[in-house]
Amino acid sequence: MLQKINDLLNEVSSISVKNSEELELFRLKYLSKKGLLAELFEDFKNVPGLEKKDIGQKLNLLKQNALEKFNSLKSGFQNQEETIDGKDLTRPSFPYSIGSRHPISIVRNELIDIFTRIGFTVSEGPEIEDDDHVFTKLNFAPEHPARDMQDTFYISRLSSEDSSPEDILLRTHTSSVQVRVMQNQKPPIRTISPGRVFRNEAISARAHCIFHQVEGLYIDENVSFADLRQTLLFFAREMFGKDTKIRLRPSYFPFTEPSAEMDVSCKICGGKGCNVCKHTGWLEILGCGMVHPNVLEACNIDSKKYTGFAFGMGIERAAMLKYGVNDLRLYFENDLRFLDQFKTAF
Ligand code: PHE
C-alpha cells in the first residue's frame, strides 16, 4: 500500500490539465467520493496496527497534495478565463490624472466659507485702480511713503509732486474694494474682499510682487474693538484649529485707529517655540483696526453715528502657516510636484 501511495504522490505532483474538463476529471479520479483517495482511506482500516502510523502520515500527505494541486490548477484557470485575447480584464484601469485646486484657491475658498458663515458678503473690484480709491480715501497723506514708486506700480502718473486723483496704478491692497463698497452701500455693511494685489518688491522666500489678500469690513452702529477681536478669534479657530490662541499688538495703518497686528499661536510647536515661529510661539497673520473716522467721512458715512472695524491678510501667508510651506515662490512656480500634494484638499 505504501508503494501505491508513493506512486500516486509522484503522479499528482506531475499532473497538468489543459482545461476545466480535464480539471474535473482530475477531481473525479482523486478527490471524489468514489475516487482513489476515498478508496485508500477505506483500505487503511485494514492496515495492521504497527504500520498504521507510517501509512497514515503518507496518506494524509497525499490527500493534502491532491487538494493543493486541485486548488492551484483551479485558480490558474480562473485567471485565464478572465483574460480575453491576452488582455487581463481584472486589471485596474490606467490612473486618470485629475487636476487639483491651487493651494491659494483652497485657502481663499476656506476664508470665504468661514466669513460668509457669520454673515459677511463677498465683494470684488478692479485690479487697475486710481490713487483715490487705493490711497486718498483711505486717509493716506499726500506724502505717505506707501505711495512711493518703490511700493506701487504706477501705470500712468500725471503729477509726481502732489498725487492727483487721476493717477492710475495696480492696487496695493484690496482695501480699495472696501472704499467702493462704502461709497455704494449704506450701513450695516459686512463684507470681505478677496483678490490679487501688486507691490513693487524684490521677489524672495517671504515677499512677491504679486500676491493675494482677503480684507474684511464691518460697519454699523456701536461696532466695537471687542467685536473685532471676537470675529478674529472665531476666524483663527476655524482656520487653524480649536485650541488656537490670538494676540493683538499695537500697530499703525493710516485707515484705522487704533490699529493692531494679530498673531496666532504657532500650531507646529503648540506655542512652545520652534524654528517656524522663531522661538516666540506666535506667528503674525493679519493687520486690523477700527475704521478711521476720516475714511468713513470720505466715503459719505456719518462717523458720529457709525463705527466699524477692518482687517486684512495675505492669503499666501495664511496658506504658508496652514501647510507649513517655507518659501512663498512655490505658489507661483506651478511645479506639479508641489501642487500635486494638495490633491486631497478642496
Ligand atoms: N490694507 C492693509 C495691508 O494691505 C491690511 C489692513 C486692512 C490693515 C484693514 C488694517 C485694516 O497691509
Short mmCIF file of C-alpha atoms and ligand atoms in Angstrom, two decimals:
data_model
loop_
_atom_site.label_atom_id
_atom_site.label_comp_id
_atom_site.label_asym_id
_atom_site.label_seq_id
_atom_site.Cartn_x
_atom_site.Cartn_y
_atom_site.Cartn_z
CA MET A 1 0.00 0.00 0.00
CA LEU A 2 2.90 2.31 0.83
CA GLN A 3 4.23 1.78 -2.66
CA LYS A 4 0.90 2.69 -4.19
CA ILE A 5 0.68 5.88 -2.16
CA ASN A 6 4.19 6.89 -3.20
CA ASP A 7 3.34 6.29 -6.86
CA LEU A 8 0.25 8.44 -6.52
CA LEU A 9 2.24 11.22 -4.82
CA ASN A 10 4.52 11.37 -7.86
CA GLU A 11 1.60 11.21 -10.24
CA VAL A 12 -0.26 14.04 -8.55
CA SER A 13 2.76 16.32 -8.44
CA SER A 14 3.47 15.90 -12.17
CA ILE A 15 -0.09 16.23 -13.42
CA SER A 16 -1.13 19.14 -15.57
CA VAL A 17 -4.51 19.94 -17.09
CA LYS A 18 -5.42 21.95 -20.17
CA ASN A 19 -8.99 22.98 -19.50
CA SER A 20 -11.78 22.82 -16.94
CA GLU A 21 -12.99 19.42 -18.24
CA GLU A 22 -9.61 17.86 -17.52
CA LEU A 23 -9.64 19.53 -14.11
CA GLU A 24 -12.99 17.88 -13.38
CA LEU A 25 -11.58 14.51 -14.43
CA PHE A 26 -8.69 15.08 -12.01
CA ARG A 27 -11.17 15.81 -9.22
CA LEU A 28 -13.24 12.72 -10.02
CA LYS A 29 -10.19 10.46 -10.19
CA TYR A 30 -8.58 11.51 -6.91
CA LEU A 31 -10.89 13.53 -4.73
CA SER A 32 -14.46 12.42 -5.31
CA LYS A 33 -16.36 10.04 -3.05
CA LYS A 34 -15.52 7.14 -5.30
CA GLY A 35 -12.04 8.42 -6.11
CA LEU A 36 -8.67 6.87 -5.37
CA LEU A 37 -8.19 8.66 -2.07
CA ALA A 38 -11.53 7.56 -0.70
CA GLU A 39 -10.62 4.03 -1.75
CA LEU A 40 -7.25 4.20 0.03
CA PHE A 41 -8.82 5.53 3.21
CA GLU A 42 -11.21 2.59 3.08
CA ASP A 43 -8.28 0.17 2.72
CA PHE A 44 -6.48 1.97 5.53
CA LYS A 45 -8.96 0.45 8.02
CA ASN A 46 -7.41 -2.98 7.34
CA VAL A 47 -3.81 -1.90 7.81
CA PRO A 48 -2.19 -3.71 10.76
CA GLY A 49 -1.66 -1.56 13.87
CA LEU A 50 2.13 -1.32 13.60
CA GLU A 51 2.09 0.11 10.07
CA LYS A 52 -0.79 2.49 10.69
CA LYS A 53 1.40 5.41 11.75
CA ASP A 54 3.66 5.47 8.65
CA ILE A 55 0.96 4.76 6.15
CA GLY A 56 -1.46 7.19 7.81
CA GLN A 57 1.06 10.03 7.54
CA LYS A 58 1.75 9.30 3.88
CA LEU A 59 -1.92 9.04 3.11
CA ASN A 60 -2.65 12.39 4.71
CA LEU A 61 0.21 13.92 2.75
CA LEU A 62 -1.26 12.56 -0.47
CA LYS A 63 -4.65 14.00 0.38
CA GLN A 64 -3.16 17.37 1.16
CA ASN A 65 -1.06 17.43 -2.02
CA ALA A 66 -4.01 16.43 -4.19
CA LEU A 67 -6.18 19.16 -2.68
CA GLU A 68 -3.47 21.78 -3.10
CA LYS A 69 -2.89 20.74 -6.68
CA PHE A 70 -6.59 20.93 -7.43
CA ASN A 71 -6.90 24.42 -5.92
CA SER A 72 -3.84 25.78 -7.68
CA LEU A 73 -4.97 24.37 -11.05
CA LYS A 74 -8.42 25.82 -10.44
CA SER A 75 -7.21 29.33 -9.62
CA GLY A 76 -4.90 29.17 -12.63
CA PHE A 77 -7.93 28.55 -14.79
CA GLN A 78 -9.98 31.30 -13.20
CA ASN A 79 -7.28 33.83 -14.04
CA GLN A 80 -7.09 32.54 -17.56
CA GLU A 81 -10.81 32.67 -18.07
CA GLU A 82 -10.85 36.37 -17.19
CA THR A 83 -8.34 37.01 -19.94
CA ILE A 84 -9.52 37.82 -23.44
CA ASP A 85 -7.01 38.00 -26.29
CA GLY A 86 -4.23 38.18 -23.72
CA LYS A 87 -5.83 41.18 -22.01
CA ASP A 88 -6.46 40.90 -18.29
CA LEU A 89 -9.87 42.39 -17.73
CA THR A 90 -9.49 42.35 -13.97
CA ARG A 91 -6.57 44.78 -14.05
CA PRO A 92 -7.31 48.23 -12.64
CA SER A 93 -7.64 50.84 -15.37
CA PHE A 94 -4.88 53.33 -16.14
CA PRO A 95 -4.68 56.04 -13.49
CA TYR A 96 -6.53 59.02 -14.89
CA SER A 97 -4.79 62.10 -13.64
CA ILE A 98 -7.25 64.69 -12.41
CA GLY A 99 -6.17 68.22 -11.60
CA SER A 100 -6.22 69.79 -8.18
CA ARG A 101 -7.06 73.23 -6.91
CA HIS A 102 -4.18 75.59 -6.33
CA PRO A 103 -3.40 75.95 -2.59
CA ILE A 104 -4.13 79.69 -2.83
CA SER A 105 -7.60 78.93 -4.19
CA ILE A 106 -8.15 76.33 -1.48
CA VAL A 107 -7.29 78.77 1.30
CA ARG A 108 -9.22 81.64 -0.33
CA ASN A 109 -12.31 79.42 -0.55
CA GLU A 110 -11.88 78.40 3.06
CA LEU A 111 -11.61 82.04 4.17
CA ILE A 112 -14.73 82.92 2.18
CA ASP A 113 -16.52 79.95 3.71
CA ILE A 114 -15.59 80.96 7.27
CA PHE A 115 -16.66 84.59 6.90
CA THR A 116 -19.84 84.01 4.91
CA ARG A 117 -20.99 81.70 7.71
CA ILE A 118 -21.05 84.70 10.05
CA GLY A 119 -22.87 86.98 7.67
CA PHE A 120 -20.15 88.56 5.50
CA THR A 121 -20.81 89.07 1.80
CA VAL A 122 -18.08 88.86 -0.86
CA SER A 123 -17.18 91.96 -2.92
CA GLU A 124 -14.82 92.36 -5.82
CA GLY A 125 -13.29 95.34 -7.56
CA PRO A 126 -10.80 96.28 -10.28
CA GLU A 127 -7.11 95.40 -10.10
CA ILE A 128 -6.22 98.53 -12.04
CA GLU A 129 -7.25 101.35 -9.72
CA ASP A 130 -6.85 105.07 -9.22
CA ASP A 131 -4.92 106.73 -6.43
CA ASP A 132 -8.17 107.97 -4.89
CA HIS A 133 -9.51 104.50 -4.03
CA VAL A 134 -6.19 102.94 -3.06
CA PHE A 135 -4.76 105.83 -1.01
CA THR A 136 -6.55 109.17 -0.74
CA LYS A 137 -9.91 107.98 0.53
CA LEU A 138 -8.09 105.71 2.96
CA ASN A 139 -6.51 108.66 4.73
CA PHE A 140 -3.03 108.35 3.27
CA ALA A 141 -1.35 111.75 3.47
CA PRO A 142 -0.14 113.01 0.05
CA GLU A 143 3.46 112.41 1.04
CA HIS A 144 2.87 109.00 2.63
CA PRO A 145 5.73 106.61 1.78
CA ALA A 146 3.36 103.85 0.62
CA ARG A 147 2.55 105.96 -2.44
CA ASP A 148 6.19 105.98 -3.38
CA MET A 149 7.27 104.41 -6.65
CA GLN A 150 9.21 101.82 -4.60
CA ASP A 151 5.99 100.21 -3.41
CA THR A 152 3.45 100.97 -6.08
CA PHE A 153 3.34 100.01 -9.73
CA TYR A 154 2.09 103.13 -11.47
CA ILE A 155 0.53 102.78 -14.89
CA SER A 156 0.25 106.47 -15.51
CA ARG A 157 1.26 109.28 -13.25
CA LEU A 158 0.03 112.72 -14.05
CA SER A 159 1.97 114.64 -11.50
CA SER A 160 4.89 113.40 -9.47
CA GLU A 161 4.80 116.16 -6.84
CA ASP A 162 1.25 116.07 -5.48
CA SER A 163 -0.51 112.89 -6.41
CA SER A 164 -3.61 113.79 -8.33
CA PRO A 165 -6.71 111.60 -8.27
CA GLU A 166 -6.12 110.67 -11.88
CA ASP A 167 -3.02 108.61 -11.10
CA ILE A 168 -3.65 105.09 -12.36
CA LEU A 169 -1.94 102.18 -10.65
CA LEU A 170 -2.12 98.49 -9.74
CA ARG A 171 -3.88 98.20 -6.39
CA THR A 172 -1.51 97.51 -3.49
CA HIS A 173 -4.28 96.17 -1.25
CA THR A 174 -7.94 95.22 -1.60
CA SER A 175 -8.95 97.98 0.83
CA SER A 176 -9.78 99.84 -2.42
CA VAL A 177 -12.71 97.45 -2.89
CA GLN A 178 -13.99 98.39 0.56
CA VAL A 179 -13.90 102.06 -0.39
CA ARG A 180 -16.07 101.24 -3.40
CA VAL A 181 -18.49 99.27 -1.18
CA MET A 182 -18.72 102.15 1.33
CA GLN A 183 -19.42 104.59 -1.50
CA ASN A 184 -22.18 102.42 -2.94
CA GLN A 185 -23.89 100.86 0.07
CA LYS A 186 -25.44 102.11 3.26
CA PRO A 187 -24.50 100.60 6.64
CA PRO A 188 -24.84 98.00 8.01
CA ILE A 189 -22.01 96.75 5.81
CA ARG A 190 -20.39 93.40 6.41
CA THR A 191 -18.18 92.28 3.55
CA ILE A 192 -14.89 90.63 2.65
CA SER A 193 -12.88 91.35 -0.49
CA PRO A 194 -10.58 88.63 -1.76
CA GLY A 195 -8.30 89.47 -4.67
CA ARG A 196 -4.92 89.89 -6.28
CA VAL A 197 -2.66 92.78 -5.27
CA PHE A 198 0.64 94.16 -6.55
CA ARG A 199 3.64 95.71 -4.83
CA ASN A 200 6.95 96.77 -6.22
CA GLU A 201 9.05 94.43 -4.07
CA ALA A 202 12.04 92.22 -4.72
CA ILE A 203 10.96 88.59 -5.01
CA SER A 204 12.22 86.41 -2.14
CA ALA A 205 11.09 83.50 0.03
CA ARG A 206 8.96 85.90 2.06
CA ALA A 207 7.82 88.52 -0.46
CA HIS A 208 6.49 88.67 -4.01
CA CYS A 209 5.40 91.49 -6.29
CA ILE A 210 2.05 89.77 -6.87
CA PHE A 211 0.11 88.18 -4.07
CA HIS A 212 -3.44 87.71 -2.78
CA GLN A 213 -5.37 89.23 0.07
CA VAL A 214 -8.65 88.89 1.87
CA GLU A 215 -9.73 92.05 3.62
CA GLY A 216 -12.83 92.42 5.79
CA LEU A 217 -15.02 95.39 6.73
CA TYR A 218 -17.87 95.68 9.21
CA ILE A 219 -19.71 98.98 9.70
CA ASP A 220 -22.79 99.50 11.84
CA GLU A 221 -23.90 101.41 14.91
CA ASN A 222 -21.93 100.53 18.05
CA VAL A 223 -19.35 98.28 16.45
CA SER A 224 -16.52 97.98 18.96
CA PHE A 225 -12.96 96.69 19.20
CA ALA A 226 -14.36 93.74 21.19
CA ASP A 227 -16.44 92.77 18.14
CA LEU A 228 -13.28 92.87 16.03
CA ARG A 229 -11.37 90.70 18.47
CA GLN A 230 -14.15 88.13 18.77
CA THR A 231 -14.62 87.91 14.99
CA LEU A 232 -10.89 87.35 14.51
CA LEU A 233 -10.77 84.76 17.29
CA PHE A 234 -13.60 82.87 15.58
CA PHE A 235 -11.74 83.04 12.27
CA ALA A 236 -8.42 81.86 13.78
CA ARG A 237 -10.04 78.86 15.47
CA GLU A 238 -11.94 77.84 12.34
CA MET A 239 -8.84 78.18 10.21
CA PHE A 240 -6.07 76.81 12.42
CA GLY A 241 -7.89 74.64 14.95
CA LYS A 242 -9.98 74.91 18.11
CA ASP A 243 -7.10 75.47 20.52
CA THR A 244 -5.60 78.38 18.58
CA LYS A 245 -4.91 81.48 20.66
CA ILE A 246 -4.62 85.01 19.30
CA ARG A 247 -2.88 88.14 20.49
CA LEU A 248 -3.18 91.72 19.24
CA ARG A 249 -0.17 94.04 19.14
CA PRO A 250 -0.49 97.82 18.63
CA SER A 251 0.39 98.90 15.10
CA TYR A 252 -0.19 101.69 12.62
CA PHE A 253 -2.26 101.98 9.43
CA PRO A 254 -3.47 105.34 8.09
CA PHE A 255 -7.01 104.00 7.65
CA THR A 256 -7.57 102.51 11.12
CA GLU A 257 -7.34 103.95 14.62
CA PRO A 258 -6.50 102.19 16.87
CA SER A 259 -4.63 99.70 14.68
CA ALA A 260 -3.25 96.30 15.58
CA GLU A 261 -1.45 93.32 14.19
CA MET A 262 -2.70 89.88 15.08
CA ASP A 263 -0.58 86.84 15.87
CA VAL A 264 -1.85 83.27 16.15
CA SER A 265 -0.27 80.70 18.43
CA CYS A 266 2.16 78.52 16.45
CA LYS A 267 0.40 75.25 15.81
CA ILE A 268 3.61 73.48 14.87
CA CYS A 269 5.11 73.72 18.37
CA GLY A 270 1.85 74.46 20.22
CA GLY A 271 3.24 77.81 21.40
CA LYS A 272 6.39 76.38 22.99
CA GLY A 273 8.73 77.92 20.40
CA CYS A 274 10.26 76.39 17.26
CA ASN A 275 12.11 77.38 14.07
CA VAL A 276 8.93 78.31 12.22
CA CYS A 277 7.80 80.82 14.86
CA LYS A 278 11.40 81.87 15.52
CA HIS A 279 11.06 80.59 19.09
CA THR A 280 8.39 83.11 20.00
CA GLY A 281 5.42 80.72 19.94
CA TRP A 282 3.49 83.24 17.78
CA LEU A 283 3.01 83.79 14.05
CA GLU A 284 1.94 87.09 12.55
CA ILE A 285 -1.12 86.71 10.36
CA LEU A 286 -3.00 89.96 9.77
CA GLY A 287 -3.43 93.70 10.25
CA CYS A 288 -6.63 95.19 11.66
CA GLY A 289 -8.21 98.10 13.49
CA MET A 290 -11.20 100.41 13.89
CA VAL A 291 -12.01 102.27 10.67
CA HIS A 292 -10.63 105.83 10.92
CA PRO A 293 -13.44 108.46 11.05
CA ASN A 294 -11.73 110.28 8.15
CA VAL A 295 -12.24 107.19 5.98
CA LEU A 296 -15.93 106.97 6.86
CA GLU A 297 -16.46 110.66 6.14
CA ALA A 298 -14.53 110.44 2.83
CA CYS A 299 -17.00 107.74 1.79
CA ASN A 300 -20.06 109.75 2.96
CA ILE A 301 -20.74 107.67 6.06
CA ASP A 302 -21.67 109.60 9.21
CA SER A 303 -18.79 108.87 11.60
CA LYS A 304 -20.84 110.16 14.58
CA LYS A 305 -23.48 107.51 14.00
CA TYR A 306 -21.44 104.61 12.67
CA THR A 307 -18.25 102.85 13.66
CA GLY A 308 -16.58 99.89 12.05
CA PHE A 309 -13.67 97.54 12.03
CA ALA A 310 -11.46 96.33 9.20
CA PHE A 311 -8.84 93.65 8.81
CA GLY A 312 -6.66 92.34 6.02
CA MET A 313 -4.40 89.38 5.47
CA GLY A 314 -2.22 87.83 2.78
CA ILE A 315 -3.61 84.52 1.52
CA GLU A 316 -0.10 83.24 0.72
CA ARG A 317 0.90 83.89 4.31
CA ALA A 318 -2.19 82.16 5.71
CA ALA A 319 -1.50 79.20 3.40
CA MET A 320 2.14 79.07 4.48
CA LEU A 321 1.09 78.86 8.12
CA LYS A 322 -1.60 76.32 7.40
CA TYR A 323 0.51 73.98 5.28
CA GLY A 324 3.96 74.69 6.74
CA VAL A 325 5.33 75.99 3.41
CA ASN A 326 8.51 77.99 3.91
CA ASP A 327 9.00 79.63 0.51
CA LEU A 328 6.36 81.88 -1.00
CA ARG A 329 7.76 81.48 -4.51
CA LEU A 330 6.50 77.89 -4.63
CA TYR A 331 2.98 79.25 -5.06
CA PHE A 332 3.91 80.92 -8.34
CA GLU A 333 6.14 78.35 -10.00
CA ASN A 334 3.39 75.83 -10.73
CA ASP A 335 5.68 72.88 -10.17
CA LEU A 336 3.39 69.84 -10.33
CA ARG A 337 5.39 68.06 -7.63
CA PHE A 338 4.35 70.85 -5.26
CA LEU A 339 0.77 71.27 -6.49
CA ASP A 340 0.01 67.53 -6.51
CA GLN A 341 0.34 67.49 -2.75
CA PHE A 342 -2.91 69.44 -2.41
CA LYS A 343 -5.00 66.89 -4.30
CA THR A 344 -6.98 65.78 -1.29
CA ALA A 345 -7.92 69.28 -0.20
CA PHE A 346 -10.79 71.19 -1.84
N1 PHE B 1 -4.59 97.02 3.91
C1 PHE B 1 -3.64 96.53 4.84
C2 PHE B 1 -2.46 95.92 4.08
O1 PHE B 1 -2.56 95.71 2.91
C3 PHE B 1 -4.20 95.49 5.76
C4 PHE B 1 -5.24 96.05 6.67
C5 PHE B 1 -6.57 96.06 6.30
C6 PHE B 1 -4.86 96.53 7.90
C7 PHE B 1 -7.52 96.58 7.16
C8 PHE B 1 -5.82 97.06 8.76
C9 PHE B 1 -7.12 97.07 8.38
O2 PHE B 1 -1.42 95.67 4.63
#
